[in-house]
Amino acid sequence: GIGPAQEKDTQSAFMTAVFIYNLTVGVGVLALPFAMNASGYLFGCILLFLVCFLGFVSLTFLLESISNVNALIMYRATSTNLVDYEAETEKKQDTQSFALVSKSKSESKSVVQVESHPEFFEFRHLEILHLSNYLLPPWGQKCLYVLICLCLYGDLAIYSCVVPGTLEKFTGIDYYVFLCGFAVLMIPASFMNFSKTKYLQILTSLTRTFALSSMIILTIRYIYQGNKSDHVPAVVPSGISVAWGSLNYAFMVHTSIPSVVAHMKDKKQALEVIIFTFLGIAGIYAALSMSAIFAFADADLKTCSNSPGEPCKINSLYTLNFSSHDIEWVAKFITLFPVFTLTTNYPLMEIILKNNILAIFQKFKVMEHHKRNQFVIASLLAPVPPLLLAFVIRDPSTLVGVTGSYGGMFLMFIFPTIFVRESRKKLLPYIGSAGFPHHALRSPFTKPFWEWLIFGWAALSLIVITANYFVEV
């Protein structure tokens, strides 16, 4: 069965925002200036904020699905429905309210309001794979198992190659030396949980923000010194597919949200935290890309040198534009941005993968009576295969690129929309004439229009991605 999360729900709204920020702002941010320049700054900005909004809509679907399934589990466990469950809960709360009133009179404090609809907030730790057990047919569950594991393994395989590869270029020391050291650090991290990476994540968000701020400030300084690009097109039709492919995944955090939100102290704040975090991230993306476009769009050199010199055109990996900066220590720090980003994202991603592997073990009753062995094997299965792949293939991006692009579209848009539709249908017999209760985790996008909008966007994106692959071939 699926029980409450093992970690205590003590995570603050601030730490939740830190986790979401770190999981969202990965190395992919470094491809955005190139993508937005290719499509034109106006189209790029419009697409950026549109994807931000649609990504948020699908996240509200995912959160509502989790809360709906929690309520469904409670209704089934108590053989009751919304009206009866609420009546029984109200009786229990009357006693609590009486005690609170008495206490408030003696202490001259305001009465604390008792939370309504607790069945939607008393979270069990439900990963996306847990949701599929309740909301998808058997064949759909199996497809999702394969899809989510391939996507997470693909991400970890790329991380396992990029970090040692970047350090090799920076220091000249052999790739495999750094890969062995990376493995020694990352395999034990898989045995941790989110709360144990708290201080690492705070440090990560600070270094990441410093690096991005440095790039933005240095570029704006360059523009104000009279180096503004003269020809900056607003829309470039030939580059739209490039921007579409990069920007669609700029807010891809959906596989991680269940693990992050499950341990919030006050889950009623989840949507607010996501809104403000997404808006902040979109602002950073826009500032980074716009400053790059107006500074380097007209540059003559295709690549920058590794010593102070002239600027070059916007690279597909934007940190390379700073290798020729005149402040050398800043140039070196920015060059190592992928290392800072991926080294701290890796533990989070492998913990999420481990949780999903455990969900598969529970589904198929693997080592059902040996929970400790389940945990150990899942903790090893998360980091070891991608690390082994990194020893064999130094650049796995060609192997996982197609899986990541198509799989990411399903995980970000299609499955959350299917989940919310199915969870509402499953709850209807228990809701009855009372109607769906309004609570803090219910998506504000309840009309069928929003569901079809997300489906339509996903279909259009899949067409654009497919067309782009044929063009490249």
CSV table of C-alpha atoms in Angstrom, one decimal:
chain,number,residue,atom,x,y,z
A,1,GLY,CA,0.0,0.0,0.0
A,2,ILE,CA,0.9,3.7,-0.1
A,3,GLY,CA,1.4,5.3,3.2
A,4,PRO,CA,2.3,8.7,4.5
A,5,ALA,CA,5.7,10.0,3.5
A,6,GLN,CA,8.6,8.9,5.7
A,7,GLU,CA,10.0,12.4,6.1
A,8,LYS,CA,8.2,14.8,8.4
A,9,ASP,CA,6.2,17.5,6.7
A,10,THR,CA,8.3,20.4,8.0
A,11,GLN,CA,9.5,22.0,4.8
A,12,SER,CA,8.9,25.7,4.7
A,13,ALA,CA,7.5,27.7,1.7
A,14,PHE,CA,10.9,29.2,1.3
A,15,MET,CA,12.7,25.9,1.0
A,16,THR,CA,10.0,24.6,-1.4
A,17,ALA,CA,10.8,27.6,-3.6
A,18,VAL,CA,14.5,26.9,-3.4
A,19,PHE,CA,14.0,23.3,-4.5
A,20,ILE,CA,11.7,24.3,-7.4
A,21,TYR,CA,14.2,27.0,-8.4
A,22,ASN,CA,17.2,24.6,-8.4
A,23,LEU,CA,15.3,21.9,-10.2
A,24,THR,CA,14.0,24.2,-12.9
A,25,VAL,CA,17.0,26.4,-13.6
A,26,GLY,CA,19.5,23.8,-14.9
A,27,VAL,CA,22.0,23.9,-17.7
A,28,GLY,CA,19.1,24.3,-20.2
A,29,VAL,CA,19.0,28.0,-19.2
A,30,LEU,CA,22.3,28.4,-21.1
A,31,ALA,CA,20.6,27.4,-24.4
A,32,LEU,CA,17.9,30.1,-24.1
A,33,PRO,CA,19.8,33.1,-25.4
A,34,PHE,CA,20.8,31.3,-28.5
A,35,ALA,CA,17.2,29.9,-29.0
A,36,MET,CA,15.5,33.3,-28.5
A,37,ASN,CA,18.0,35.0,-30.8
A,38,ALA,CA,17.3,32.5,-33.5
A,39,SER,CA,13.6,33.2,-33.4
A,40,GLY,CA,13.7,36.9,-32.7
A,41,TYR,CA,13.5,38.6,-29.3
A,42,LEU,CA,9.8,39.4,-29.5
A,43,PHE,CA,8.6,36.0,-30.5
A,44,GLY,CA,11.1,34.4,-28.0
A,45,CYS,CA,9.7,36.6,-25.1
A,46,ILE,CA,6.1,35.8,-26.0
A,47,LEU,CA,6.8,32.1,-26.2
A,48,LEU,CA,8.8,32.1,-23.0
A,49,PHE,CA,5.9,33.6,-20.9
A,50,LEU,CA,3.3,31.5,-22.7
A,51,VAL,CA,5.2,28.3,-21.8
A,52,CYS,CA,5.6,29.6,-18.3
A,53,PHE,CA,1.8,30.0,-18.0
A,54,LEU,CA,0.9,26.7,-19.7
A,55,GLY,CA,3.5,24.9,-17.5
A,56,PHE,CA,1.9,26.4,-14.4
A,57,VAL,CA,-1.6,25.3,-15.6
A,58,SER,CA,-0.4,21.7,-16.0
A,59,LEU,CA,1.2,21.8,-12.6
A,60,THR,CA,-2.1,22.9,-11.0
A,61,PHE,CA,-3.6,19.9,-12.7
A,62,LEU,CA,-0.9,17.6,-11.3
A,63,LEU,CA,-1.4,19.0,-7.7
A,64,GLU,CA,-5.1,18.7,-7.9
A,65,SER,CA,-4.7,15.1,-9.1
A,66,ILE,CA,-2.6,14.3,-6.1
A,67,SER,CA,-5.1,15.9,-3.6
A,68,ASN,CA,-8.0,14.2,-5.4
A,69,VAL,CA,-6.3,10.8,-5.2
A,70,ASN,CA,-5.6,11.4,-1.5
A,71,ALA,CA,-9.3,12.2,-0.9
A,72,LEU,CA,-10.2,9.1,-3.0
A,73,ILE,CA,-8.0,6.9,-0.8
A,74,MET,CA,-9.6,8.2,2.4
A,75,TYR,CA,-13.2,7.9,1.1
A,76,ARG,CA,-12.5,4.3,0.1
A,77,ALA,CA,-10.7,3.4,3.3
A,78,THR,CA,-13.6,4.7,5.4
A,79,SER,CA,-16.4,3.5,3.1
A,80,THR,CA,-17.9,6.9,3.1
A,81,ASN,CA,-18.4,10.0,0.8
A,82,LEU,CA,-17.8,13.7,0.9
A,83,VAL,CA,-20.9,14.6,2.9
A,84,ASP,CA,-20.5,11.8,5.5
A,85,TYR,CA,-16.7,12.3,5.8
A,86,GLU,CA,-17.1,16.1,6.2
A,87,ALA,CA,-19.8,15.6,8.9
A,88,GLU,CA,-17.6,13.1,10.8
A,89,THR,CA,-14.7,15.5,10.5
A,90,GLU,CA,-16.8,18.4,11.7
A,91,LYS,CA,-17.7,16.5,14.9
A,92,LYS,CA,-14.1,15.9,15.7
A,93,GLN,CA,-13.2,19.5,14.9
A,94,ASP,CA,-16.0,20.8,17.1
A,95,THR,CA,-14.1,19.4,20.1
A,96,GLN,CA,-10.9,20.9,18.9
A,97,SER,CA,-12.5,24.3,18.3
A,98,PHE,CA,-14.0,24.3,21.8
A,99,ALA,CA,-10.5,23.8,23.2
A,100,LEU,CA,-9.1,26.5,21.0
A,101,VAL,CA,-11.9,28.9,22.1
A,102,SER,CA,-11.2,28.3,25.7
A,103,LYS,CA,-7.5,28.7,25.3
A,104,SER,CA,-7.9,31.9,23.3
A,105,LYS,CA,-10.1,33.4,26.0
A,106,SER,CA,-7.5,32.7,28.6
A,107,GLU,CA,-4.7,34.0,26.5
A,108,SER,CA,-6.6,36.8,24.7
A,109,LYS,CA,-5.7,35.4,21.3
A,110,SER,CA,-7.8,35.1,18.1
A,111,VAL,CA,-9.5,31.7,17.5
A,112,VAL,CA,-7.6,29.6,15.0
A,113,GLN,CA,-9.9,28.4,12.1
A,114,VAL,CA,-10.0,24.6,11.7
A,115,GLU,CA,-9.0,23.5,8.2
A,116,SER,CA,-11.9,22.3,6.0
A,117,HIS,CA,-11.7,19.3,3.6
A,118,PRO,CA,-8.7,17.7,5.4
A,119,GLU,CA,-8.9,14.7,3.1
A,120,PHE,CA,-7.4,16.8,0.3
A,121,PHE,CA,-4.4,17.9,2.4
A,122,GLU,CA,-3.4,14.9,4.5
A,123,PHE,CA,-0.8,13.9,1.9
A,124,ARG,CA,0.5,10.5,1.3
A,125,HIS,CA,3.7,10.6,-0.7
A,126,LEU,CA,2.3,10.0,-4.1
A,127,GLU,CA,4.7,10.0,-7.0
A,128,ILE,CA,3.5,10.2,-10.6
A,129,LEU,CA,3.7,6.5,-10.9
A,130,HIS,CA,1.5,6.1,-7.8
A,131,LEU,CA,-1.1,8.3,-9.5
A,132,SER,CA,-1.1,6.1,-12.5
A,133,ASN,CA,-2.0,3.1,-10.4
A,134,TYR,CA,-5.3,4.8,-9.5
A,135,LEU,CA,-6.0,6.7,-12.7
A,136,LEU,CA,-4.7,4.8,-15.7
A,137,PRO,CA,-5.4,1.4,-17.3
A,138,PRO,CA,-2.7,-1.3,-16.9
A,139,TRP,CA,-1.2,-0.6,-20.3
A,140,GLY,CA,-1.1,3.1,-19.6
A,141,GLN,CA,0.7,2.4,-16.3
A,142,LYS,CA,3.3,0.4,-18.0
A,143,CYS,CA,3.9,3.0,-20.6
A,144,LEU,CA,4.3,5.6,-17.9
A,145,TYR,CA,6.7,3.4,-15.9
A,146,VAL,CA,9.0,3.1,-19.0
A,147,LEU,CA,8.7,6.7,-20.0
A,148,ILE,CA,9.5,8.3,-16.6
A,149,CYS,CA,12.4,6.0,-16.0
A,150,LEU,CA,13.9,6.6,-19.4
A,151,CYS,CA,13.6,10.4,-19.0
A,152,LEU,CA,15.1,10.5,-15.6
A,153,TYR,CA,17.9,8.0,-16.5
A,154,GLY,CA,18.5,10.1,-19.7
A,155,ASP,CA,18.9,13.3,-17.6
A,156,LEU,CA,21.3,11.6,-15.1
A,157,ALA,CA,23.3,10.1,-18.0
A,158,ILE,CA,23.9,13.6,-19.5
A,159,TYR,CA,24.7,15.0,-16.1
A,160,SER,CA,27.2,12.2,-15.5
A,161,CYS,CA,29.0,13.1,-18.7
A,162,VAL,CA,28.8,17.0,-18.6
A,163,VAL,CA,30.3,17.5,-15.2
A,164,PRO,CA,33.6,15.4,-15.7
A,165,GLY,CA,33.8,16.8,-19.3
A,166,THR,CA,33.6,20.4,-18.2
A,167,LEU,CA,36.2,19.8,-15.5
A,168,GLU,CA,38.5,18.1,-17.9
A,169,LYS,CA,38.4,21.1,-20.3
A,170,PHE,CA,38.9,23.5,-17.4
A,171,THR,CA,41.8,21.7,-15.7
A,172,GLY,CA,43.3,19.4,-18.3
A,173,ILE,CA,43.0,16.4,-16.0
A,174,ASP,CA,41.6,13.2,-17.5
A,175,TYR,CA,37.8,12.8,-17.8
A,176,TYR,CA,37.7,9.4,-16.1
A,177,VAL,CA,39.4,10.7,-13.0
A,178,PHE,CA,36.6,13.3,-12.5
A,179,LEU,CA,34.0,10.7,-13.4
A,180,CYS,CA,35.3,8.3,-10.6
A,181,GLY,CA,35.3,11.2,-8.1
A,182,PHE,CA,31.8,12.2,-9.2
A,183,ALA,CA,30.5,8.6,-8.7
A,184,VAL,CA,32.0,8.4,-5.2
A,185,LEU,CA,30.1,11.6,-4.3
A,186,MET,CA,26.8,10.8,-6.0
A,187,ILE,CA,26.1,7.2,-5.2
A,188,PRO,CA,25.9,7.8,-1.4
A,189,ALA,CA,23.7,10.9,-2.0
A,190,SER,CA,21.0,8.6,-3.5
A,191,PHE,CA,20.5,7.2,0.0
A,192,MET,CA,19.5,10.6,1.3
A,193,ASN,CA,16.1,12.4,1.2
A,194,PHE,CA,15.2,15.9,0.3
A,195,SER,CA,15.5,17.4,3.8
A,196,LYS,CA,19.1,16.2,4.1
A,197,THR,CA,20.1,18.3,1.1
A,198,LYS,CA,18.6,21.5,2.5
A,199,TYR,CA,21.8,23.5,3.1
A,200,LEU,CA,23.4,22.2,-0.1
A,201,GLN,CA,20.3,23.5,-2.0
A,202,ILE,CA,20.5,26.9,-0.4
A,203,LEU,CA,24.2,27.2,-1.2
A,204,THR,CA,23.4,26.0,-4.8
A,205,SER,CA,20.7,28.6,-5.3
A,206,LEU,CA,23.1,31.3,-4.1
A,207,THR,CA,25.9,30.3,-6.4
A,208,ARG,CA,23.6,29.8,-9.3
A,209,THR,CA,21.9,33.2,-8.8
A,210,PHE,CA,25.3,34.8,-8.5
A,211,ALA,CA,26.5,33.3,-11.8
A,212,LEU,CA,23.3,34.2,-13.7
A,213,SER,CA,23.4,37.7,-12.2
A,214,SER,CA,27.0,38.1,-13.2
A,215,MET,CA,26.2,37.3,-16.8
A,216,ILE,CA,23.3,39.7,-16.9
A,217,ILE,CA,25.2,42.6,-15.2
A,218,LEU,CA,28.4,42.2,-17.2
A,219,THR,CA,26.3,42.1,-20.4
A,220,ILE,CA,24.3,45.2,-19.5
A,221,ARG,CA,27.6,46.9,-18.6
A,222,TYR,CA,28.9,46.0,-22.1
A,223,ILE,CA,25.8,47.5,-23.7
A,224,TYR,CA,26.0,50.7,-21.7
A,225,GLN,CA,29.6,51.1,-22.9
A,226,GLY,CA,28.2,51.8,-26.3
A,227,ASN,CA,28.3,48.2,-27.7
A,228,LYS,CA,24.6,47.7,-28.4
A,229,SER,CA,23.7,45.5,-31.4
A,230,ASP,CA,22.2,47.6,-34.3
A,231,HIS,CA,20.3,44.8,-36.1
A,232,VAL,CA,18.0,42.9,-33.6
A,233,PRO,CA,15.1,41.3,-35.4
A,234,ALA,CA,11.8,40.9,-33.5
A,235,VAL,CA,10.7,37.7,-35.3
A,236,VAL,CA,12.7,35.3,-37.4
A,237,PRO,CA,10.4,32.6,-38.9
A,238,SER,CA,13.2,30.2,-39.8
A,239,GLY,CA,14.3,30.0,-36.1
A,240,ILE,CA,10.9,29.4,-34.5
A,241,SER,CA,11.4,25.6,-34.3
A,242,VAL,CA,14.7,26.1,-32.5
A,243,ALA,CA,13.1,28.4,-29.9
A,244,TRP,CA,10.1,26.1,-29.6
A,245,GLY,CA,12.3,23.1,-28.8
A,246,SER,CA,14.4,24.8,-26.1
A,247,LEU,CA,11.7,27.0,-24.4
A,248,ASN,CA,9.1,24.2,-24.1
A,249,TYR,CA,11.3,22.5,-21.5
A,250,ALA,CA,12.4,25.7,-19.6
A,251,PHE,CA,9.8,25.0,-16.9
A,252,MET,CA,9.9,21.2,-17.0
A,253,VAL,CA,9.8,20.3,-13.2
A,254,HIS,CA,6.7,18.2,-13.2
A,255,THR,CA,8.3,14.9,-12.4
A,256,SER,CA,9.9,16.5,-9.3
A,257,ILE,CA,6.9,18.4,-7.9
A,258,PRO,CA,5.2,15.5,-6.0
A,259,SER,CA,8.4,14.8,-4.0
A,260,VAL,CA,8.9,18.5,-3.3
A,261,VAL,CA,5.3,19.4,-2.3
A,262,ALA,CA,4.7,16.2,-0.3
A,263,HIS,CA,6.8,17.5,2.6
A,264,MET,CA,5.6,21.1,2.8
A,265,LYS,CA,4.4,22.1,6.2
A,266,ASP,CA,1.6,24.1,4.8
A,267,LYS,CA,0.5,22.6,1.5
A,268,LYS,CA,-2.2,25.3,1.0
A,269,GLN,CA,0.7,27.6,0.0
A,270,ALA,CA,1.9,25.3,-2.8
A,271,LEU,CA,0.3,27.1,-5.7
A,272,GLU,CA,1.3,30.5,-4.5
A,273,VAL,CA,4.9,29.3,-4.1
A,274,ILE,CA,4.9,27.9,-7.6
A,275,ILE,CA,3.4,31.0,-9.1
A,276,PHE,CA,6.0,33.4,-7.6
A,277,THR,CA,8.9,31.0,-8.3
A,278,PHE,CA,7.9,30.6,-11.9
A,279,LEU,CA,7.5,34.3,-12.4
A,280,GLY,CA,10.9,34.9,-10.9
A,281,ILE,CA,12.5,32.3,-13.1
A,282,ALA,CA,10.8,33.7,-16.2
A,283,GLY,CA,12.2,37.1,-15.3
A,284,ILE,CA,15.7,35.7,-15.0
A,285,TYR,CA,15.4,33.9,-18.3
A,286,ALA,CA,14.1,37.0,-20.1
A,287,ALA,CA,16.8,39.3,-18.6
A,288,LEU,CA,19.6,36.8,-19.5
A,289,SER,CA,18.4,36.3,-23.1
A,290,MET,CA,17.4,39.9,-23.8
A,291,SER,CA,20.7,41.3,-22.6
A,292,ALA,CA,22.6,38.7,-24.6
A,293,ILE,CA,20.7,39.5,-27.8
A,294,PHE,CA,21.1,43.2,-27.6
A,295,ALA,CA,24.8,42.8,-26.8
A,296,PHE,CA,26.1,40.1,-29.0
A,297,ALA,CA,23.7,39.6,-31.9
A,298,ASP,CA,25.9,41.6,-34.3
A,299,ALA,CA,29.3,40.2,-33.1
A,300,ASP,CA,31.7,39.2,-35.8
A,301,LEU,CA,33.5,36.2,-34.3
A,302,LYS,CA,31.8,32.8,-34.2
A,303,THR,CA,33.6,31.6,-31.1
A,304,CYS,CA,35.3,33.3,-28.2
A,305,SER,CA,38.9,32.7,-27.2
A,306,ASN,CA,40.0,31.4,-23.8
A,307,SER,CA,41.8,34.6,-23.0
A,308,PRO,CA,40.6,38.3,-22.8
A,309,GLY,CA,39.6,39.5,-26.3
A,310,GLU,CA,36.7,40.4,-28.6
A,311,PRO,CA,33.2,39.1,-27.9
A,312,CYS,CA,31.6,36.5,-30.2
A,313,LYS,CA,28.2,35.6,-31.5
A,314,ILE,CA,25.8,34.0,-29.0
A,315,ASN,CA,26.8,30.4,-28.4
A,316,SER,CA,24.4,27.5,-28.0
A,317,LEU,CA,26.1,27.2,-24.5
A,318,TYR,CA,26.0,30.8,-23.3
A,319,THR,CA,28.7,30.5,-20.7
A,320,LEU,CA,31.2,30.2,-23.6
A,321,ASN,CA,30.5,33.8,-24.5
A,322,PHE,CA,32.3,34.8,-21.3
A,323,SER,CA,35.5,32.9,-21.8
A,324,SER,CA,37.1,36.0,-23.4
A,325,HIS,CA,35.9,38.4,-20.8
A,326,ASP,CA,38.5,40.8,-19.4
A,327,ILE,CA,37.8,39.9,-15.8
A,328,GLU,CA,39.4,36.5,-15.8
A,329,TRP,CA,38.2,35.1,-12.4
A,330,VAL,CA,34.6,35.9,-13.4
A,331,ALA,CA,35.1,34.2,-16.7
A,332,LYS,CA,36.4,31.1,-15.0
A,333,PHE,CA,33.6,31.1,-12.5
A,334,ILE,CA,30.9,31.4,-15.2
A,335,THR,CA,32.6,28.7,-17.3
A,336,LEU,CA,32.1,26.3,-14.3
A,337,PHE,CA,28.4,27.1,-14.1
A,338,PRO,CA,27.4,23.7,-15.5
A,339,VAL,CA,29.4,22.0,-12.8
A,340,PHE,CA,27.7,23.9,-10.0
A,341,THR,CA,24.3,23.3,-11.5
A,342,LEU,CA,24.5,19.7,-12.3
A,343,THR,CA,26.5,18.5,-9.2
A,344,THR,CA,23.7,19.8,-6.9
A,345,ASN,CA,20.8,18.8,-9.2
A,346,TYR,CA,22.1,15.3,-9.4
A,347,PRO,CA,21.2,14.2,-5.9
A,348,LEU,CA,17.7,15.6,-6.3
A,349,MET,CA,17.1,13.8,-9.6
A,350,GLU,CA,18.4,10.5,-8.3
A,351,ILE,CA,16.2,10.8,-5.2
A,352,ILE,CA,13.2,11.4,-7.4
A,353,LEU,CA,14.2,8.4,-9.6
A,354,LYS,CA,14.7,6.3,-6.5
A,355,ASN,CA,11.2,7.2,-5.2
A,356,ASN,CA,9.7,6.2,-8.5
A,357,ILE,CA,11.6,2.9,-8.6
A,358,LEU,CA,10.3,2.2,-5.1
A,359,ALA,CA,6.8,2.9,-6.5
A,360,ILE,CA,7.4,0.2,-9.2
A,361,PHE,CA,8.6,-2.2,-6.5
A,362,GLN,CA,5.4,-1.6,-4.5
A,363,LYS,CA,3.2,-2.0,-7.6
A,364,PHE,CA,4.7,-5.4,-8.6
A,365,LYS,CA,5.4,-6.5,-4.9
A,366,VAL,CA,9.1,-6.8,-5.4
A,367,MET,CA,10.7,-7.8,-2.1
A,368,GLU,CA,7.4,-6.9,-0.5
A,369,HIS,CA,8.5,-8.1,3.0
A,370,HIS,CA,12.0,-6.7,2.8
A,371,LYS,CA,11.6,-2.9,2.9
A,372,ARG,CA,15.2,-2.3,3.8
A,373,ASN,CA,16.4,-4.3,0.8
A,374,GLN,CA,13.9,-2.5,-1.4
A,375,PHE,CA,15.3,0.9,-0.3
A,376,VAL,CA,19.0,-0.2,-0.8
A,377,ILE,CA,18.5,-1.6,-4.3
A,378,ALA,CA,16.4,1.3,-5.4
A,379,SER,CA,19.0,3.7,-4.1
A,380,LEU,CA,21.7,1.9,-6.1
A,381,LEU,CA,19.6,1.5,-9.3
A,382,ALA,CA,19.1,5.2,-9.5
A,383,PRO,CA,22.7,6.4,-9.9
A,384,VAL,CA,24.7,3.4,-11.0
A,385,PRO,CA,23.3,2.7,-14.6
A,386,PRO,CA,23.8,6.4,-15.8
A,387,LEU,CA,27.3,6.5,-14.3
A,388,LEU,CA,28.2,3.2,-16.0
A,389,LEU,CA,26.8,4.6,-19.3
A,390,ALA,CA,29.1,7.7,-18.8
A,391,PHE,CA,32.1,5.4,-18.6
A,392,VAL,CA,31.2,3.8,-21.9
A,393,ILE,CA,29.8,6.8,-23.9
A,394,ARG,CA,31.1,10.2,-23.2
A,395,ASP,CA,28.3,12.0,-25.0
A,396,PRO,CA,24.9,10.2,-24.6
A,397,SER,CA,22.9,13.2,-25.7
A,398,THR,CA,22.2,11.6,-29.1
A,399,LEU,CA,20.8,8.5,-27.4
A,400,VAL,CA,18.5,10.3,-25.0
A,401,GLY,CA,17.6,13.4,-27.0
A,402,VAL,CA,14.6,11.9,-28.7
A,403,THR,CA,13.4,10.2,-25.5
A,404,GLY,CA,13.8,13.4,-23.6
A,405,SER,CA,12.0,15.6,-26.1
A,406,TYR,CA,9.0,13.4,-26.7
A,407,GLY,CA,8.9,12.0,-23.2
A,408,GLY,CA,9.2,15.4,-21.6
A,409,MET,CA,6.2,16.6,-23.6
A,410,PHE,CA,4.0,13.7,-22.3
A,411,LEU,CA,5.2,14.2,-18.7
A,412,MET,CA,4.8,18.0,-18.7
A,413,PHE,CA,1.5,18.4,-20.5
A,414,ILE,CA,-0.3,15.2,-21.5
A,415,PHE,CA,-0.2,13.0,-18.4
A,416,PRO,CA,-1.1,15.8,-15.8
A,417,THR,CA,-4.1,16.7,-17.9
A,418,ILE,CA,-5.2,13.0,-18.2
A,419,PHE,CA,-4.7,12.7,-14.4
A,420,VAL,CA,-6.9,15.6,-13.5
A,421,ARG,CA,-9.7,14.5,-15.8
A,422,GLU,CA,-9.6,10.9,-14.5
A,423,SER,CA,-9.3,11.9,-10.8
A,424,ARG,CA,-12.4,14.2,-11.1
A,425,LYS,CA,-14.3,11.3,-12.7
A,426,LYS,CA,-13.2,8.9,-10.0
A,427,LEU,CA,-14.3,11.3,-7.2
A,428,LEU,CA,-17.8,12.0,-8.7
A,429,PRO,CA,-19.5,9.0,-7.1
A,430,TYR,CA,-18.2,10.2,-3.7
A,431,ILE,CA,-18.9,13.9,-4.2
A,432,GLY,CA,-22.5,13.5,-5.3
A,433,SER,CA,-24.7,16.5,-5.3
A,434,ALA,CA,-22.4,18.3,-2.9
A,435,GLY,CA,-20.2,19.4,-5.8
A,436,PHE,CA,-16.4,19.6,-5.8
A,437,PRO,CA,-15.2,21.5,-2.7
A,438,HIS,CA,-13.1,24.6,-3.2
A,439,HIS,CA,-9.8,24.1,-1.5
A,440,ALA,CA,-6.3,25.6,-1.9
A,441,LEU,CA,-5.0,22.7,-4.1
A,442,ARG,CA,-7.9,22.7,-6.5
A,443,SER,CA,-6.8,24.0,-9.9
A,444,PRO,CA,-8.4,27.4,-10.8
A,445,PHE,CA,-8.5,26.1,-14.4
A,446,THR,CA,-11.6,23.9,-14.0
A,447,LYS,CA,-13.3,24.5,-17.4
A,448,PRO,CA,-12.8,21.9,-20.1
A,449,PHE,CA,-11.3,24.6,-22.3
A,450,TRP,CA,-8.1,24.5,-20.3
A,451,GLU,CA,-7.7,20.8,-20.6
A,452,TRP,CA,-8.2,21.0,-24.4
A,453,LEU,CA,-5.8,23.9,-24.6
A,454,ILE,CA,-3.0,21.9,-22.9
A,455,PHE,CA,-3.8,18.9,-25.2
A,456,GLY,CA,-3.7,21.2,-28.2
A,457,TRP,CA,-0.4,22.8,-27.2
A,458,ALA,CA,1.2,19.4,-26.6
A,459,ALA,CA,0.0,18.1,-30.0
A,460,LEU,CA,1.3,21.3,-31.8
A,461,SER,CA,4.7,21.0,-29.9
A,462,LEU,CA,5.0,17.3,-30.9
A,463,ILE,CA,4.5,18.3,-34.6
A,464,VAL,CA,7.1,21.1,-34.4
A,465,ILE,CA,9.6,18.8,-32.6
A,466,THR,CA,9.1,16.0,-35.2
A,467,ALA,CA,9.4,18.5,-38.1
A,468,ASN,CA,12.6,19.9,-36.6
A,469,TYR,CA,14.2,16.4,-36.4
A,470,PHE,CA,13.4,15.8,-40.1
A,471,VAL,CA,14.9,19.2,-41.0
A,472,GLU,CA,18.1,18.4,-39.1
A,473,VAL,CA,18.3,15.0,-40.8
